[in-house]
């Protein structure tokens, strides 16, 4: 295959791939504001792989530790080993998905491509071979990409403050500010 996309998110797996001769490893680390991650992991979400079951949930402290661990380990293990390494913020992608994918294709030197978009914010998804993970990954057809920032109004202030304190300074390094419920993010 010309290109294989792996979305396992496991830094150790990426490290193992970097050890294989003749594999040109490009790593795109997509990060999300850790307060949005905490909000997402606190909410119950049905797990279609388990009858009547739900995906595992994490509290604000656990999600902060996981966010720091996964993102930090990805950078430490892969930044110097990958042929290419870049960071893309979820928020930037969600604001301009088609343009973001176009920049990724260019970054990978893949040449002109027909991108699967039906407008600047709607992607047309084909079936995938996902075996586990977020059930949203199983969607097919036209899927609008929307920036989800419900955490700004629905995550309690004490949890926002806790996640902010626990994830600082990596939070700032990725361009996130200590935003109030109505504030924004900055680069």
CSV table of N, CA and C in Angstrom, one decimal, residues 23-178:
chain,number,residue,atom,x,y,z
A,23,UNK,N,10.0,1.3,6.5
A,23,UNK,CA,8.7,2.0,6.8
A,23,UNK,C,9.0,3.5,7.0
A,24,UNK,N,8.4,4.3,6.1
A,24,UNK,CA,8.5,5.7,6.2
A,24,UNK,C,7.4,6.2,7.1
A,25,UNK,N,7.7,6.5,8.4
A,25,UNK,CA,6.7,6.8,9.4
A,25,UNK,C,6.4,8.3,9.5
A,26,UNK,N,5.2,8.7,9.2
A,26,UNK,CA,4.8,10.1,9.4
A,26,UNK,C,3.8,10.1,10.6
A,27,UNK,N,4.0,10.9,11.5
A,27,UNK,CA,3.1,11.0,12.7
A,27,UNK,C,2.4,12.3,12.7
A,28,UNK,N,1.1,12.3,12.7
A,28,UNK,CA,0.2,13.5,12.9
A,28,UNK,C,-0.4,13.3,14.3
A,29,UNK,N,0.0,14.1,15.2
A,29,UNK,CA,-0.6,14.0,16.5
A,29,UNK,C,-1.8,15.0,16.6
A,30,UNK,N,-3.0,14.5,16.7
A,30,UNK,CA,-4.1,15.4,16.9
A,30,UNK,C,-4.4,15.6,18.3
A,31,UNK,N,-4.4,16.8,18.8
A,31,UNK,CA,-4.7,17.1,20.2
A,31,UNK,C,-6.0,17.8,20.3
A,32,UNK,N,-6.6,17.7,21.5
A,32,UNK,CA,-7.8,18.4,21.8
A,32,UNK,C,-7.6,19.1,23.1
A,33,UNK,N,-8.3,20.2,23.3
A,33,UNK,CA,-8.2,20.9,24.6
A,33,UNK,C,-8.5,19.9,25.7
A,34,UNK,N,-7.7,19.7,26.7
A,34,UNK,CA,-7.9,18.6,27.7
A,34,UNK,C,-9.2,18.8,28.5
A,35,UNK,N,-9.7,20.0,28.5
A,35,UNK,CA,-11.0,20.2,29.2
A,35,UNK,C,-12.1,19.6,28.4
A,36,UNK,N,-12.0,19.7,27.0
A,36,UNK,CA,-13.0,19.1,26.2
A,36,UNK,C,-12.9,17.6,26.2
A,37,UNK,N,-11.6,17.1,26.4
A,37,UNK,CA,-11.4,15.6,26.5
A,37,UNK,C,-12.1,15.1,27.8
A,38,UNK,N,-11.8,15.9,28.9
A,38,UNK,CA,-12.4,15.5,30.2
A,38,UNK,C,-13.9,15.5,30.1
A,39,UNK,N,-14.5,16.5,29.5
A,39,UNK,CA,-16.0,16.5,29.4
A,39,UNK,C,-16.5,15.3,28.6
A,40,UNK,N,-15.8,15.0,27.5
A,40,UNK,CA,-16.2,13.9,26.7
A,40,UNK,C,-16.1,12.6,27.4
A,41,UNK,N,-15.1,12.4,28.2
A,41,UNK,CA,-14.9,11.1,28.9
A,41,UNK,C,-15.8,11.0,30.1
A,42,UNK,N,-16.3,12.1,30.6
A,42,UNK,CA,-17.2,12.0,31.7
A,42,UNK,C,-18.6,11.6,31.3
A,43,UNK,N,-19.0,11.8,30.1
A,43,UNK,CA,-20.3,11.5,29.6
A,43,UNK,C,-20.5,10.1,29.3
A,44,UNK,N,-21.7,9.5,29.6
A,44,UNK,CA,-21.9,8.1,29.2
A,44,UNK,C,-22.1,8.0,27.7
A,45,UNK,N,-21.5,7.0,27.1
A,45,UNK,CA,-21.6,6.8,25.7
A,45,UNK,C,-21.8,5.3,25.4
A,46,UNK,N,-22.9,4.9,24.7
A,46,UNK,CA,-23.2,3.5,24.5
A,46,UNK,C,-22.0,2.9,23.7
A,47,UNK,N,-21.7,1.6,24.0
A,47,UNK,CA,-20.7,0.8,23.3
A,47,UNK,C,-21.4,-0.3,22.5
A,48,UNK,N,-21.5,-0.1,21.2
A,48,UNK,CA,-22.2,-1.1,20.4
A,48,UNK,C,-21.5,-2.5,20.5
A,49,UNK,N,-20.3,-2.6,20.9
A,49,UNK,CA,-19.6,-3.9,21.0
A,49,UNK,C,-20.0,-4.7,22.2
A,50,UNK,N,-20.7,-4.0,23.1
A,50,UNK,CA,-21.2,-4.7,24.4
A,50,UNK,C,-22.7,-4.5,24.5
A,51,UNK,N,-23.4,-5.6,24.5
A,51,UNK,CA,-24.9,-5.6,24.6
A,51,UNK,C,-25.3,-4.8,25.9
A,52,UNK,N,-26.0,-3.7,25.7
A,52,UNK,CA,-26.4,-2.9,26.8
A,52,UNK,C,-25.3,-2.2,27.5
A,53,UNK,N,-24.1,-2.2,27.0
A,53,UNK,CA,-22.9,-1.7,27.7
A,53,UNK,C,-22.6,-0.3,27.3
A,54,UNK,N,-21.7,0.3,28.1
A,54,UNK,CA,-21.2,1.6,27.8
A,54,UNK,C,-19.7,1.7,27.8
A,55,UNK,N,-19.2,2.7,27.1
A,55,UNK,CA,-17.8,2.8,27.0
A,55,UNK,C,-17.3,3.2,28.4
A,56,UNK,N,-16.0,2.9,28.7
A,56,UNK,CA,-15.4,3.3,30.0
A,56,UNK,C,-15.4,4.8,30.1
A,57,UNK,N,-15.7,5.2,31.3
A,57,UNK,CA,-15.7,6.7,31.6
A,57,UNK,C,-14.5,7.0,32.5
A,58,UNK,N,-14.0,8.2,32.4
A,58,UNK,CA,-12.9,8.7,33.3
A,58,UNK,C,-13.3,10.0,33.9
A,59,UNK,N,-12.8,10.2,35.1
A,59,UNK,CA,-13.0,11.5,35.8
A,59,UNK,C,-12.0,12.5,35.3
A,60,UNK,N,-12.1,13.7,35.8
A,60,UNK,CA,-11.3,14.8,35.4
A,60,UNK,C,-9.8,14.6,35.6
A,61,UNK,N,-9.5,14.0,36.8
A,61,UNK,CA,-8.1,13.7,37.1
A,61,UNK,C,-7.5,12.6,36.2
A,62,UNK,N,-8.2,11.5,36.0
A,62,UNK,CA,-7.8,10.4,35.2
A,62,UNK,C,-7.6,10.9,33.7
A,63,UNK,N,-8.6,11.6,33.2
A,63,UNK,CA,-8.5,12.0,31.8
A,63,UNK,C,-7.3,13.0,31.6
A,64,UNK,N,-7.0,13.8,32.6
A,64,UNK,CA,-5.9,14.7,32.5
A,64,UNK,C,-4.6,14.0,32.5
A,65,UNK,N,-4.5,13.0,33.4
A,65,UNK,CA,-3.3,12.1,33.4
A,65,UNK,C,-3.1,11.4,32.1
A,66,UNK,N,-4.2,10.8,31.5
A,66,UNK,CA,-4.1,10.1,30.3
A,66,UNK,C,-3.8,11.1,29.1
A,67,UNK,N,-4.4,12.3,29.1
A,67,UNK,CA,-4.1,13.3,28.1
A,67,UNK,C,-2.6,13.6,28.1
A,68,UNK,N,-2.0,13.9,29.3
A,68,UNK,CA,-0.6,14.2,29.4
A,68,UNK,C,0.3,13.0,29.0
A,69,UNK,N,-0.1,11.8,29.4
A,69,UNK,CA,0.7,10.6,29.1
A,69,UNK,C,0.7,10.3,27.6
A,70,UNK,N,-0.5,10.3,27.0
A,70,UNK,CA,-0.5,9.9,25.6
A,70,UNK,C,0.2,10.9,24.7
A,71,UNK,N,-0.2,12.2,24.9
A,71,UNK,CA,0.4,13.2,24.1
A,71,UNK,C,1.9,13.4,24.4
A,72,UNK,N,2.3,13.4,25.6
A,72,UNK,CA,3.7,13.5,26.0
A,72,UNK,C,4.5,12.3,25.5
A,73,UNK,N,4.0,11.1,25.6
A,73,UNK,CA,4.7,9.9,25.2
A,73,UNK,C,4.8,9.9,23.6
A,74,UNK,N,3.8,10.3,23.0
A,74,UNK,CA,3.8,10.4,21.5
A,74,UNK,C,4.9,11.3,21.0
A,75,UNK,N,5.0,12.5,21.6
A,75,UNK,CA,6.1,13.4,21.3
A,75,UNK,C,7.5,12.8,21.6
A,76,UNK,N,7.6,12.3,22.8
A,76,UNK,CA,8.9,11.9,23.3
A,76,UNK,C,9.4,10.6,22.5
A,77,UNK,N,8.5,9.7,22.2
A,77,UNK,CA,8.9,8.5,21.5
A,77,UNK,C,9.0,8.6,20.0
A,78,UNK,N,8.2,9.5,19.4
A,78,UNK,CA,8.2,9.5,18.0
A,78,UNK,C,8.7,10.8,17.3
A,79,UNK,N,8.8,11.9,18.0
A,79,UNK,CA,9.2,13.1,17.3
A,79,UNK,C,10.5,13.0,16.6
A,80,UNK,N,11.5,12.3,17.2
A,80,UNK,CA,12.8,12.2,16.6
A,80,UNK,C,12.9,11.0,15.7
A,81,UNK,N,12.0,10.1,15.7
A,81,UNK,CA,12.1,8.8,15.0
A,81,UNK,C,11.3,8.9,13.7
A,82,UNK,N,10.2,9.6,13.6
A,82,UNK,CA,9.4,9.7,12.4
A,82,UNK,C,10.1,10.5,11.4
A,83,UNK,N,9.8,10.2,10.1
A,83,UNK,CA,10.3,11.0,9.0
A,83,UNK,C,9.6,12.4,9.0
A,84,UNK,N,8.4,12.4,9.4
A,84,UNK,CA,7.6,13.6,9.5
A,84,UNK,C,6.9,13.6,10.8
A,85,UNK,N,6.8,14.7,11.5
A,85,UNK,CA,6.0,14.8,12.7
A,85,UNK,C,5.3,16.1,12.8
A,86,UNK,N,4.0,16.2,13.0
A,86,UNK,CA,3.3,17.4,13.1
A,86,UNK,C,2.2,17.3,14.2
A,87,UNK,N,1.8,18.4,14.7
A,87,UNK,CA,0.7,18.5,15.7
A,87,UNK,C,-0.5,19.2,15.0
A,88,UNK,N,-1.7,18.7,15.1
A,88,UNK,CA,-2.9,19.4,14.6
A,88,UNK,C,-3.9,19.4,15.8
A,89,UNK,N,-4.3,20.6,16.1
A,89,UNK,CA,-5.4,20.8,17.1
A,89,UNK,C,-6.7,20.4,16.5
A,90,UNK,N,-7.5,19.6,17.3
A,90,UNK,CA,-8.8,19.2,16.9
A,90,UNK,C,-9.7,20.5,16.6
A,91,UNK,N,-9.5,21.5,17.4
A,91,UNK,CA,-10.3,22.7,17.2
A,91,UNK,C,-10.1,23.4,15.8
A,92,UNK,N,-8.8,23.4,15.4
A,92,UNK,CA,-8.4,23.9,14.1
A,92,UNK,C,-8.9,23.1,13.0
A,93,UNK,N,-8.8,21.7,13.2
A,93,UNK,CA,-9.4,20.8,12.2
A,93,UNK,C,-10.9,21.0,12.0
A,94,UNK,N,-11.6,21.1,13.1
A,94,UNK,CA,-13.0,21.1,13.1
A,94,UNK,C,-13.5,22.5,12.5
A,95,UNK,N,-12.7,23.5,12.6
A,95,UNK,CA,-13.1,24.8,12.0
A,95,UNK,C,-12.9,24.8,10.5
A,96,UNK,N,-11.9,24.1,10.0
A,96,UNK,CA,-11.6,24.0,8.6
A,96,UNK,C,-11.2,22.6,8.2
A,97,UNK,N,-12.1,21.7,8.2
A,97,UNK,CA,-11.7,20.3,8.0
A,97,UNK,C,-11.1,20.0,6.6
A,98,UNK,N,-11.8,20.6,5.6
A,98,UNK,CA,-11.3,20.3,4.2
A,98,UNK,C,-10.0,20.9,4.0
A,99,UNK,N,-9.8,22.2,4.4
A,99,UNK,CA,-8.5,22.8,4.3
A,99,UNK,C,-7.4,22.1,5.1
A,100,UNK,N,-7.8,21.6,6.3
A,100,UNK,CA,-6.8,20.9,7.1
A,100,UNK,C,-6.4,19.6,6.4
A,101,UNK,N,-7.3,18.9,5.9
A,101,UNK,CA,-6.9,17.6,5.2
A,101,UNK,C,-6.1,17.9,4.0
A,102,UNK,N,-6.4,19.0,3.3
A,102,UNK,CA,-5.6,19.4,2.1
A,102,UNK,C,-4.1,19.7,2.5
A,103,UNK,N,-4.0,20.4,3.7
A,103,UNK,CA,-2.6,20.6,4.2
A,103,UNK,C,-1.9,19.3,4.6
A,104,UNK,N,-2.6,18.4,5.1
A,104,UNK,CA,-2.0,17.1,5.5
A,104,UNK,C,-1.6,16.4,4.3
A,105,UNK,N,-2.4,16.3,3.2
A,105,UNK,CA,-2.0,15.7,2.0
A,105,UNK,C,-0.8,16.3,1.4
A,106,UNK,N,-0.7,17.6,1.5
A,106,UNK,CA,0.5,18.3,1.0
A,106,UNK,C,1.7,18.0,1.8
A,107,UNK,N,1.5,18.0,3.2
A,107,UNK,CA,2.6,17.7,4.1
A,107,UNK,C,3.2,16.3,3.9
A,108,UNK,N,2.3,15.4,3.5
A,108,UNK,CA,2.7,14.0,3.2
A,108,UNK,C,3.3,13.8,1.8
A,109,UNK,N,3.3,14.9,1.0
A,109,UNK,CA,3.8,14.9,-0.4
A,109,UNK,C,3.0,13.8,-1.2
A,110,UNK,N,1.7,13.8,-1.1
A,110,UNK,CA,0.9,12.8,-1.8
A,110,UNK,C,0.5,13.3,-3.2
A,111,UNK,N,0.7,14.5,-3.5
A,111,UNK,CA,0.3,15.0,-4.8
A,111,UNK,C,-1.2,15.3,-4.8
A,112,UNK,N,-1.7,15.8,-5.9
A,112,UNK,CA,-3.1,16.1,-6.0
A,112,UNK,C,-4.0,14.9,-5.7
A,113,UNK,N,-5.0,15.2,-4.9
A,113,UNK,CA,-6.0,14.1,-4.5
A,113,UNK,C,-7.4,14.6,-4.6
A,114,UNK,N,-8.3,13.7,-4.9
A,114,UNK,CA,-9.7,14.0,-4.7
A,114,UNK,C,-10.1,13.7,-3.3
A,115,UNK,N,-10.4,14.8,-2.5
A,115,UNK,CA,-10.7,14.6,-1.1
A,115,UNK,C,-12.2,14.3,-1.0
A,116,UNK,N,-12.5,13.4,0.0
A,116,UNK,CA,-13.9,13.0,0.2
A,116,UNK,C,-14.8,14.0,0.9
A,117,UNK,N,-14.8,15.2,0.4
A,117,UNK,CA,-15.7,16.3,1.0
A,117,UNK,C,-16.8,16.6,0.1
A,118,UNK,N,-17.9,16.9,0.8
A,118,UNK,CA,-19.1,17.4,0.1
A,118,UNK,C,-19.4,18.8,0.7
A,119,UNK,N,-18.5,19.7,0.4
A,119,UNK,CA,-18.5,21.0,1.0
A,119,UNK,C,-17.3,21.1,2.0
A,120,UNK,N,-17.0,22.3,2.5
A,120,UNK,CA,-15.9,22.6,3.3
A,120,UNK,C,-15.9,21.9,4.7
A,121,UNK,N,-17.2,21.6,5.1
A,121,UNK,CA,-17.3,21.0,6.5
A,121,UNK,C,-18.1,19.7,6.5
A,122,UNK,N,-18.2,19.0,5.4
A,122,UNK,CA,-18.9,17.8,5.3
A,122,UNK,C,-18.1,16.7,4.6
A,123,UNK,N,-17.7,15.7,5.3
A,123,UNK,CA,-16.9,14.6,4.7
A,123,UNK,C,-17.8,13.4,4.4
A,124,UNK,N,-17.5,12.7,3.3
A,124,UNK,CA,-18.3,11.6,2.9
A,124,UNK,C,-17.5,10.3,3.3
A,125,UNK,N,-17.9,9.6,4.3
A,125,UNK,CA,-17.1,8.5,4.9
A,125,UNK,C,-17.5,7.2,4.3
A,126,UNK,N,-16.6,6.4,3.9
A,126,UNK,CA,-16.8,5.0,3.4
A,126,UNK,C,-16.7,4.1,4.6
A,127,UNK,N,-17.2,2.9,4.5
A,127,UNK,CA,-17.0,1.9,5.6
A,127,UNK,C,-15.6,1.7,5.9
A,128,UNK,N,-15.3,1.4,7.2
A,128,UNK,CA,-13.9,1.2,7.6
A,128,UNK,C,-13.8,-0.2,8.3
A,129,UNK,N,-12.6,-0.6,8.6
A,129,UNK,CA,-12.4,-1.9,9.3
A,129,UNK,C,-12.1,-1.7,10.8
A,130,UNK,N,-12.8,-0.8,11.4
A,130,UNK,CA,-12.6,-0.6,12.8
A,130,UNK,C,-13.1,-1.7,13.7
A,131,UNK,N,-12.3,-2.1,14.6
A,131,UNK,CA,-12.8,-3.2,15.5
A,131,UNK,C,-13.2,-2.7,16.9
A,132,UNK,N,-12.7,-1.6,17.3
A,132,UNK,CA,-13.1,-1.1,18.6
A,132,UNK,C,-12.9,0.5,18.6
A,133,UNK,N,-13.4,1.1,19.7
A,133,UNK,CA,-13.2,2.5,19.8
A,133,UNK,C,-14.5,3.2,19.8
A,134,UNK,N,-14.5,4.5,19.7
A,134,UNK,CA,-15.7,5.4,19.7
A,134,UNK,C,-16.7,4.9,18.7
A,135,UNK,N,-17.9,4.7,19.0
A,135,UNK,CA,-18.9,4.3,18.1
A,135,UNK,C,-19.1,5.3,16.9
A,136,UNK,N,-18.8,6.5,17.1
A,136,UNK,CA,-18.9,7.5,16.1
A,136,UNK,C,-18.0,7.2,14.9
A,137,UNK,N,-17.0,6.4,15.1
A,137,UNK,CA,-16.1,6.0,14.0
A,137,UNK,C,-16.8,5.1,13.0
A,138,UNK,N,-18.0,4.5,13.3
A,138,UNK,CA,-18.7,3.6,12.4
A,138,UNK,C,-19.6,4.3,11.5
A,139,UNK,N,-19.7,5.6,11.6
A,139,UNK,CA,-20.6,6.3,10.7
A,139,UNK,C,-20.1,6.3,9.3
A,140,UNK,N,-21.1,6.3,8.3
A,140,UNK,CA,-20.7,6.3,6.9
A,140,UNK,C,-21.6,7.3,6.2
A,141,UNK,N,-21.2,7.7,5.0
A,141,UNK,CA,-22.0,8.6,4.2
A,141,UNK,C,-21.6,10.0,4.6
A,142,UNK,N,-22.4,11.0,4.2
A,142,UNK,CA,-22.1,12.4,4.5
A,142,UNK,C,-22.2,12.7,6.0
A,143,UNK,N,-21.1,13.2,6.6
A,143,UNK,CA,-21.0,13.5,8.0
A,143,UNK,C,-20.5,14.9,8.2
A,144,UNK,N,-21.4,15.8,8.7
A,144,UNK,CA,-20.9,17.1,9.0
A,144,UNK,C,-19.9,17.1,10.1
A,145,UNK,N,-18.9,17.9,10.0
A,145,UNK,CA,-17.9,18.1,11.0
A,145,UNK,C,-18.2,19.4,11.8
A,146,UNK,N,-18.4,19.2,13.1
A,146,UNK,CA,-18.8,20.4,13.9
A,146,UNK,C,-17.9,20.4,15.1
A,147,UNK,N,-17.5,21.6,15.4
A,147,UNK,CA,-16.6,21.9,16.6
A,147,UNK,C,-17.5,21.7,17.8
A,148,UNK,N,-17.1,20.7,18.7
A,148,UNK,CA,-17.9,20.4,19.9
A,148,UNK,C,-17.2,21.1,21.0
A,149,UNK,N,-17.8,22.2,21.5
A,149,UNK,CA,-17.2,22.9,22.7
A,149,UNK,C,-18.2,23.0,23.8
A,150,UNK,N,-19.1,22.0,23.9
A,150,UNK,CA,-20.1,22.0,25.0
A,150,UNK,C,-19.4,22.1,26.3
A,151,UNK,N,-18.2,21.6,26.4
A,151,UNK,CA,-17.5,21.6,27.7
A,151,UNK,C,-17.4,23.0,28.3
A,152,UNK,N,-17.4,24.0,27.5
A,152,UNK,CA,-17.3,25.4,27.9
A,152,UNK,C,-18.5,25.8,28.8
A,153,UNK,N,-19.6,25.3,28.5
A,153,UNK,CA,-20.8,25.6,29.3
A,153,UNK,C,-21.3,24.5,30.2
A,154,UNK,N,-20.9,23.3,29.9
A,154,UNK,CA,-21.5,22.1,30.6
A,154,UNK,C,-20.5,21.5,31.6
A,155,UNK,N,-19.2,21.7,31.5
A,155,UNK,CA,-18.3,21.1,32.4
A,155,UNK,C,-18.2,22.1,33.6
A,156,UNK,N,-18.5,21.6,34.8
A,156,UNK,CA,-18.4,22.5,36.0
A,156,UNK,C,-17.1,23.2,36.1
A,157,UNK,N,-17.2,24.5,36.6
A,157,UNK,CA,-16.0,25.3,36.7
A,157,UNK,C,-14.9,24.7,37.5
A,158,UNK,N,-15.2,23.9,38.6
A,158,UNK,CA,-14.2,23.3,39.4
A,158,UNK,C,-13.4,22.2,38.6
A,159,UNK,N,-14.2,21.5,37.7
A,159,UNK,CA,-13.5,20.5,36.9
A,159,UNK,C,-12.6,21.2,35.8
A,160,UNK,N,-13.1,22.3,35.2
A,160,UNK,CA,-12.3,23.0,34.2
A,160,UNK,C,-11.0,23.5,34.9
A,161,UNK,N,-11.1,24.0,36.1
A,161,UNK,CA,-10.0,24.5,36.8
A,161,UNK,C,-9.0,23.4,37.2
A,162,UNK,N,-9.5,22.3,37.6
A,162,UNK,CA,-8.7,21.1,37.9
A,162,UNK,C,-7.9,20.6,36.7
A,163,UNK,N,-8.6,20.5,35.6
A,163,UNK,CA,-8.0,20.0,34.4
A,163,UNK,C,-6.9,21.0,33.9
A,164,UNK,N,-7.3,22.3,34.0
A,164,UNK,CA,-6.3,23.3,33.6
A,164,UNK,C,-5.1,23.3,34.4
A,165,UNK,N,-5.2,23.1,35.7
A,165,UNK,CA,-4.0,23.1,36.6
A,165,UNK,C,-3.2,21.8,36.4
A,166,UNK,N,-3.9,20.7,36.2
A,166,UNK,CA,-3.1,19.4,36.0
A,166,UNK,C,-2.4,19.3,34.7
A,167,UNK,N,-2.9,20.0,33.6
A,167,UNK,CA,-2.3,19.8,32.3
A,167,UNK,C,-1.4,21.0,31.9
A,168,UNK,N,-1.3,22.0,32.7
A,168,UNK,CA,-0.4,23.1,32.5
A,168,UNK,C,1.0,22.6,32.7
A,169,UNK,N,2.0,22.9,31.9
A,169,UNK,CA,2.2,23.8,30.9
A,169,UNK,C,1.9,23.2,29.5
A,170,UNK,N,1.7,21.9,29.4
A,170,UNK,CA,1.4,21.3,28.0
A,170,UNK,C,0.2,21.9,27.4
A,171,UNK,N,-0.8,22.3,28.2
A,171,UNK,CA,-2.0,23.0,27.7
A,171,UNK,C,-1.6,24.2,27.0
A,172,UNK,N,-0.7,25.0,27.6
A,172,UNK,CA,-0.2,26.3,27.0
A,172,UNK,C,0.6,26.0,25.7
A,173,UNK,N,1.5,25.0,25.8
A,173,UNK,CA,2.4,24.7,24.7
A,173,UNK,C,1.6,24.3,23.4
A,174,UNK,N,0.4,23.7,23.6
A,174,UNK,CA,-0.4,23.4,22.4
A,174,UNK,C,-1.3,24.6,22.0
A,175,UNK,N,-1.1,25.7,22.7
A,175,UNK,CA,-1.8,26.9,22.2
A,175,UNK,C,-3.2,27.1,22.9
A,176,UNK,N,-3.4,26.4,24.0
A,176,UNK,CA,-4.7,26.6,24.7
A,176,UNK,C,-4.5,27.5,25.8
A,177,UNK,N,-5.5,28.4,26.0
A,177,UNK,CA,-5.4,29.4,27.2
A,177,UNK,C,-6.4,28.9,28.2
A,178,UNK,N,-6.3,29.5,29.4
A,178,UNK,CA,-7.2,29.2,30.4
A,178,UNK,C,-8.5,30.0,30.2
